[in-house]
Amino acid sequence: MITELFNPWIRDLVPYSSARSEYSGSASVFLDANESWDGGNGGINRYPDPFMRKLRSEMERVMKIPFSMSAIGNGSDEIIDMLIRMFCAPGHDSVMIERPTYGTYSVFAHTSNVSVVDVPLTPSLELDKEAMFRAIGEENPKIVFICSPNNPTGRVYPIETILEIAEFNKGITVVDEAYADFARNFESAIPFIMENPRIIVMRTFSKAYGKAGARLGILVSHPEIQRVFMKAKPPYNVSLCSQQEGLDALLHADAVRKRVEETISRRTEFSAFLSSLSYVETVFPSEANFILIRVPDVASLYDYLLSNGIVVRNRSNDPLLENTIRITIGSESEMNALKEALNAWNG
Ligand code: PMP
């Protein structure tokens, strides 16, 4: 049944057969890939494993993501782009998003000439389930993107709502769980993939795992989708250095957990601090590593912080988010510098 959802040219694709994917077994002389015979330390003269087997095995051990259900992209951004190319016919199909949300879903749809159906969140920034059902019925999107915890609102959507939408939607439902590690009592959509193979989950090494520079996005899907992803992606899309960075993060999983705990307690504390500032109108509750606030004069506050060498994100142009700023939870010293600046601001 999922087979019918793929673009036929992707489903029937004969993948590029790389030197590294043709060979299996034990050998010690590699003269198959036209690499240099030397390149410095660490085996960087060799092409990386196109299937990232070592990293994915460690992900199974540490993150409990089954090996046959995982794949890695050059950041989640590459996965978003790939999924649109796998499932959506250019000039014909559409994807659905619920704004305000992460910006690249619609950008990658547009780069593939795929149209975007936008169902706004409710005024309280929840998913508008009825409106989504209506739009799915009318527009038949090939992919529904749901970001939970949502960027930039920090809101986690109830798993029951996500599952209901994924059940009703006969196309693919992608649940972007990039910020899941920062959410308390988070219920992932991963355990429901085998029941409903139209659900795909994305995770990333860029947030809690601290490896944004390595570009390591995680696809979690039914093995059938994983197989098609593996054959349609560029053969060596994740560099050897990046695969090693992923392994390094998993090797230090305790340190990652500790940093996440620290980030969560700093978020609680910073949220209380923000609420105590007279000029802050709203502090939006957040389950991610950022906080969204509403202030009367965003432009002045933004410029003032910038003049103090502090960069935050102005989200005021997003629907429903007039006069808002999104602030990432940083290190203790970064937050102290920010708090000092905010205390000295007199609106
Ligand atoms: N999803 C969400 C919701 C994000 O906010 C971001 C980056 N800010 C990404 C995905 C991209 O992640 P990656 O670094 O893995 O491409």
XYZ file of C-alpha atoms and ligand atoms in Angstrom:
363
model
C 0.000 0.000 0.000
C 2.800 2.467 0.764
C 4.314 1.435 -2.564
C 1.520 3.291 -4.361
C 2.429 6.534 -2.599
C 5.920 6.855 -4.075
C 6.494 8.761 -7.276
C 6.743 5.881 -9.776
C 10.103 7.100 -11.135
C 11.511 6.924 -7.594
C 9.918 3.579 -6.745
C 11.344 2.010 -9.913
C 14.694 3.786 -9.728
C 17.785 1.701 -10.356
C 20.096 3.156 -7.715
C 23.669 4.220 -8.355
C 25.801 1.308 -7.339
C 28.831 2.721 -5.541
C 32.087 0.871 -5.072
C 31.374 0.780 -1.358
C 27.857 -0.639 -1.719
C 28.866 -3.414 -4.142
C 31.535 -4.819 -1.870
C 30.829 -6.825 1.280
C 33.014 -9.251 3.179
C 36.569 -8.920 4.425
C 39.321 -7.457 2.269
C 42.405 -5.399 2.916
C 43.336 -3.988 -0.471
C 40.799 -1.492 -1.787
C 41.395 -0.600 -5.414
C 37.741 -0.245 -6.326
C 36.785 3.392 -5.788
C 39.504 5.508 -7.458
C 40.387 7.052 -4.106
C 43.818 8.352 -3.223
C 46.006 5.777 -1.479
C 46.789 8.341 1.211
C 45.191 11.492 2.580
C 46.388 11.976 6.126
C 44.999 10.494 9.304
C 41.731 8.762 10.023
C 41.036 7.111 6.693
C 39.685 10.334 5.186
C 41.111 9.268 1.797
C 38.296 6.693 1.661
C 34.637 7.302 0.783
C 32.316 6.986 3.777
C 29.868 4.111 4.270
C 26.837 5.095 2.135
C 24.551 3.226 4.560
C 26.079 4.647 7.774
C 25.895 1.180 9.312
C 28.080 1.828 12.355
C 26.280 5.023 13.287
C 22.848 3.456 12.746
C 23.775 0.431 14.890
C 24.799 2.767 17.681
C 21.556 4.693 17.196
C 19.685 1.438 17.681
C 21.634 0.720 20.878
C 21.455 4.203 22.403
C 18.341 5.809 20.905
C 16.371 2.550 20.475
C 15.606 3.358 16.841
C 15.479 0.000 14.982
C 18.288 -0.313 12.397
C 15.929 -1.280 9.570
C 13.832 1.842 10.218
C 16.601 4.470 10.257
C 18.424 6.524 7.672
C 20.554 9.645 7.897
C 20.366 12.812 5.849
C 22.721 15.756 5.510
C 20.644 17.443 8.205
C 16.870 17.020 8.503
C 16.746 19.612 5.760
C 18.039 17.087 3.220
C 15.451 14.583 4.464
C 12.624 17.113 3.977
C 13.857 17.778 0.422
C 14.220 14.047 -0.308
C 10.756 13.161 1.038
C 9.130 15.805 -1.148
C 11.017 14.432 -4.170
C 10.088 10.850 -3.251
C 6.353 11.409 -2.828
C 5.283 14.572 -4.669
C 4.944 15.016 -8.426
C 6.237 18.472 -9.461
C 3.548 20.748 -10.842
C 0.818 18.405 -9.621
C 0.934 17.478 -5.925
C 0.804 19.488 -2.719
C 2.073 19.311 0.850
C 0.305 20.679 3.925
C 1.793 22.757 6.743
C 0.315 24.483 9.805
C 1.791 27.932 10.168
C 3.527 29.331 12.065
C 6.034 26.521 11.766
C 9.537 25.668 10.573
C 10.216 27.406 7.276
C 11.941 24.858 5.057
C 8.937 22.552 4.469
C 7.409 25.162 2.189
C 10.736 26.278 0.683
C 11.646 22.720 -0.375
C 8.106 22.216 -1.703
C 8.547 25.313 -3.857
C 11.982 24.245 -5.121
C 10.249 21.078 -6.389
C 7.323 23.046 -7.865
C 5.015 21.410 -5.327
C 2.250 23.627 -3.933
C 1.737 24.311 -0.245
C -1.602 24.097 1.552
C -1.380 26.222 4.681
C -3.807 25.554 7.530
C -3.149 28.183 10.232
C -2.912 27.133 13.866
C -5.748 28.216 16.176
C -5.321 31.578 17.969
C -4.035 29.582 20.968
C -1.377 28.053 18.660
C -2.833 24.517 18.665
C -3.444 22.361 15.600
C -6.819 23.219 14.060
C -7.938 19.627 13.647
C -11.263 20.342 11.954
C -9.677 22.731 9.451
C -6.915 20.184 8.767
C -9.435 17.400 8.127
C -11.329 19.687 5.763
C -8.177 20.701 3.883
C -6.951 17.093 3.649
C -10.351 16.083 2.233
C -10.357 18.905 -0.305
C -6.704 19.122 -1.323
C -5.424 15.574 -0.886
C -1.878 16.596 0.069
C 0.795 13.933 -0.538
C 2.598 14.930 2.680
C 1.281 16.561 5.858
C 4.127 18.051 7.909
C 3.525 18.330 11.666
C 6.258 19.844 13.820
C 6.046 18.832 17.503
C 7.440 20.467 19.596
C 6.700 23.202 17.096
C 9.257 25.780 16.015
C 8.842 28.706 16.759
C 6.017 28.306 19.301
C 7.564 25.587 21.489
C 4.212 23.780 21.649
C 3.853 19.990 21.812
C 0.705 18.713 20.092
C -1.200 15.796 21.698
C -0.065 12.490 20.213
C -3.742 11.429 19.920
C -4.420 14.386 17.610
C -1.346 13.627 15.498
C -2.374 9.965 15.182
C -5.950 10.869 14.279
C -4.722 13.158 11.509
C -2.246 10.535 10.283
C -5.040 7.946 10.193
C -7.413 10.202 8.273
C -4.686 11.374 5.871
C -4.200 8.775 3.150
C -0.887 10.371 2.173
C 2.285 10.566 4.253
C 2.348 12.311 7.649
C 5.822 13.549 8.620
C 6.205 14.309 12.316
C 9.250 16.528 12.879
C 10.446 15.786 16.419
C 13.670 17.819 16.216
C 13.150 19.244 19.729
C 11.677 16.116 21.365
C 14.539 15.691 23.854
C 13.673 18.987 25.550
C 9.992 18.115 26.086
C 8.839 16.660 29.396
C 6.680 13.515 29.213
C 7.009 13.552 25.439
C 5.142 10.894 23.498
C 6.859 10.174 20.203
C 5.090 9.016 17.061
C 7.881 6.437 16.460
C 6.085 3.504 18.205
C 3.082 3.993 15.887
C 4.982 3.687 12.581
C 4.534 -0.081 12.225
C 0.761 0.278 12.852
C 0.470 3.125 10.363
C 3.382 2.973 7.900
C 2.327 6.318 6.392
C 3.854 7.970 9.482
C 7.457 9.158 9.147
C 9.337 10.723 12.061
C 12.320 13.059 11.829
C 14.869 13.572 14.569
C 18.213 15.369 14.409
C 21.675 15.492 15.977
C 21.554 19.313 15.677
C 19.723 20.206 18.889
C 20.063 18.091 22.048
C 23.039 16.155 20.650
C 24.958 19.364 19.937
C 26.125 18.517 16.409
C 24.431 21.119 14.186
C 27.694 21.717 12.330
C 27.957 18.041 11.352
C 24.574 18.052 9.531
C 23.033 14.794 10.739
C 19.279 14.448 10.339
C 17.498 11.221 11.228
C 14.700 9.590 9.269
C 12.624 7.006 11.128
C 10.194 5.146 8.905
C 8.720 1.825 7.903
C 11.569 -0.285 6.394
C 9.976 -0.044 2.947
C 10.228 3.754 2.949
C 13.720 3.546 4.477
C 14.837 1.306 1.574
C 13.538 3.698 -1.063
C 15.122 6.652 0.760
C 18.466 4.825 0.806
C 18.404 4.211 -2.919
C 17.186 7.698 -3.892
C 19.583 9.751 -1.733
C 23.007 10.875 -2.975
C 25.335 7.900 -2.351
C 27.745 9.630 0.057
C 25.416 12.242 1.526
C 26.899 12.098 5.046
C 30.636 12.657 5.297
C 33.013 10.439 7.235
C 33.727 13.305 9.669
C 30.002 13.766 10.279
C 29.406 10.047 10.860
C 32.235 10.145 13.405
C 30.683 13.187 15.101
C 27.398 11.264 15.410
C 29.223 8.327 16.983
C 30.966 10.730 19.339
C 27.614 12.157 20.501
C 26.238 8.670 21.156
C 29.395 7.650 22.986
C 28.818 10.597 25.318
C 25.068 10.080 25.711
C 25.329 10.787 29.456
C 26.839 14.200 28.793
C 24.066 14.873 26.274
C 21.414 13.975 28.845
C 23.080 16.197 31.429
C 23.189 19.142 28.997
C 19.518 18.629 28.138
C 18.595 18.629 31.860
C 20.597 21.808 32.328
C 18.877 23.415 29.325
C 15.435 22.496 30.677
C 16.103 23.927 34.122
C 17.609 27.065 32.572
C 14.470 27.368 30.419
C 12.247 27.223 33.531
C 14.346 29.782 35.309
C 14.605 32.105 32.276
C 10.884 31.845 31.667
C 10.216 33.059 35.226
C 12.734 35.860 34.728
C 10.996 36.967 31.517
C 7.594 36.937 33.242
C 8.969 39.294 35.870
C 9.897 41.944 33.279
C 7.209 44.623 33.099
C 7.540 45.138 29.343
C 7.148 41.474 28.412
C 3.482 40.945 27.524
C 3.504 37.170 26.986
C 5.923 34.361 27.678
C 4.758 31.430 25.561
C 5.143 28.092 27.373
C 7.854 26.059 25.640
C 8.877 22.398 25.497
C 11.897 23.165 23.293
C 15.302 24.820 23.757
C 13.918 28.275 22.998
C 11.288 30.645 24.342
C 8.989 32.899 22.366
C 7.955 36.209 23.929
C 5.690 39.067 22.937
C 6.788 42.645 23.596
C 5.217 45.945 22.471
C 8.102 47.151 20.309
C 10.022 44.261 18.802
C 12.155 46.295 16.426
C 13.580 48.505 19.197
C 14.289 45.582 21.521
C 15.888 43.587 18.701
C 18.163 46.494 17.730
C 19.006 47.206 21.363
C 20.062 43.588 21.980
C 22.064 43.603 18.758
C 23.876 46.757 19.882
C 24.854 44.705 22.960
C 26.201 41.968 20.714
C 23.235 39.638 21.349
C 21.369 38.103 18.410
C 17.825 36.782 18.836
C 15.206 35.903 16.232
C 12.409 38.284 15.282
C 9.354 36.124 14.428
C 6.931 39.033 13.984
C 6.310 38.330 10.304
C 4.882 34.865 11.027
C 1.087 34.614 11.106
C -0.361 34.916 14.650
C 3.023 36.021 15.973
C 2.984 39.823 15.698
C 5.532 41.441 18.030
C 7.326 38.259 18.984
C 10.948 37.333 19.490
C 12.336 33.819 19.786
C 15.238 33.337 22.158
C 17.392 30.195 22.240
C 18.429 28.869 25.661
C 22.207 29.273 25.655
C 25.035 28.680 28.105
C 24.927 30.122 31.609
C 27.212 33.011 30.662
C 25.259 33.754 27.469
C 22.008 33.836 29.461
C 23.589 36.062 32.113
C 24.680 38.529 29.434
C 21.166 38.479 27.980
C 19.491 38.913 31.367
C 21.751 41.838 32.206
C 20.835 43.505 28.912
C 17.109 42.819 29.377
C 17.207 44.220 32.938
C 18.773 47.414 31.662
C 16.211 47.883 28.887
C 13.512 50.376 29.680
C 11.210 49.759 26.761
N 13.236 20.775 12.051
C 13.005 21.831 12.833
C 11.685 21.964 13.496
C 14.001 22.802 12.997
O 13.755 23.867 13.773
C 15.237 22.651 12.353
C 16.366 23.646 12.449
N 16.205 24.757 13.142
C 15.417 21.536 11.545
C 14.407 20.609 11.421
C 16.675 21.332 10.782
O 17.455 20.439 11.415
P 18.840 19.953 10.786
O 19.897 20.774 11.424
O 18.883 18.511 11.157
O 18.763 20.175 9.299
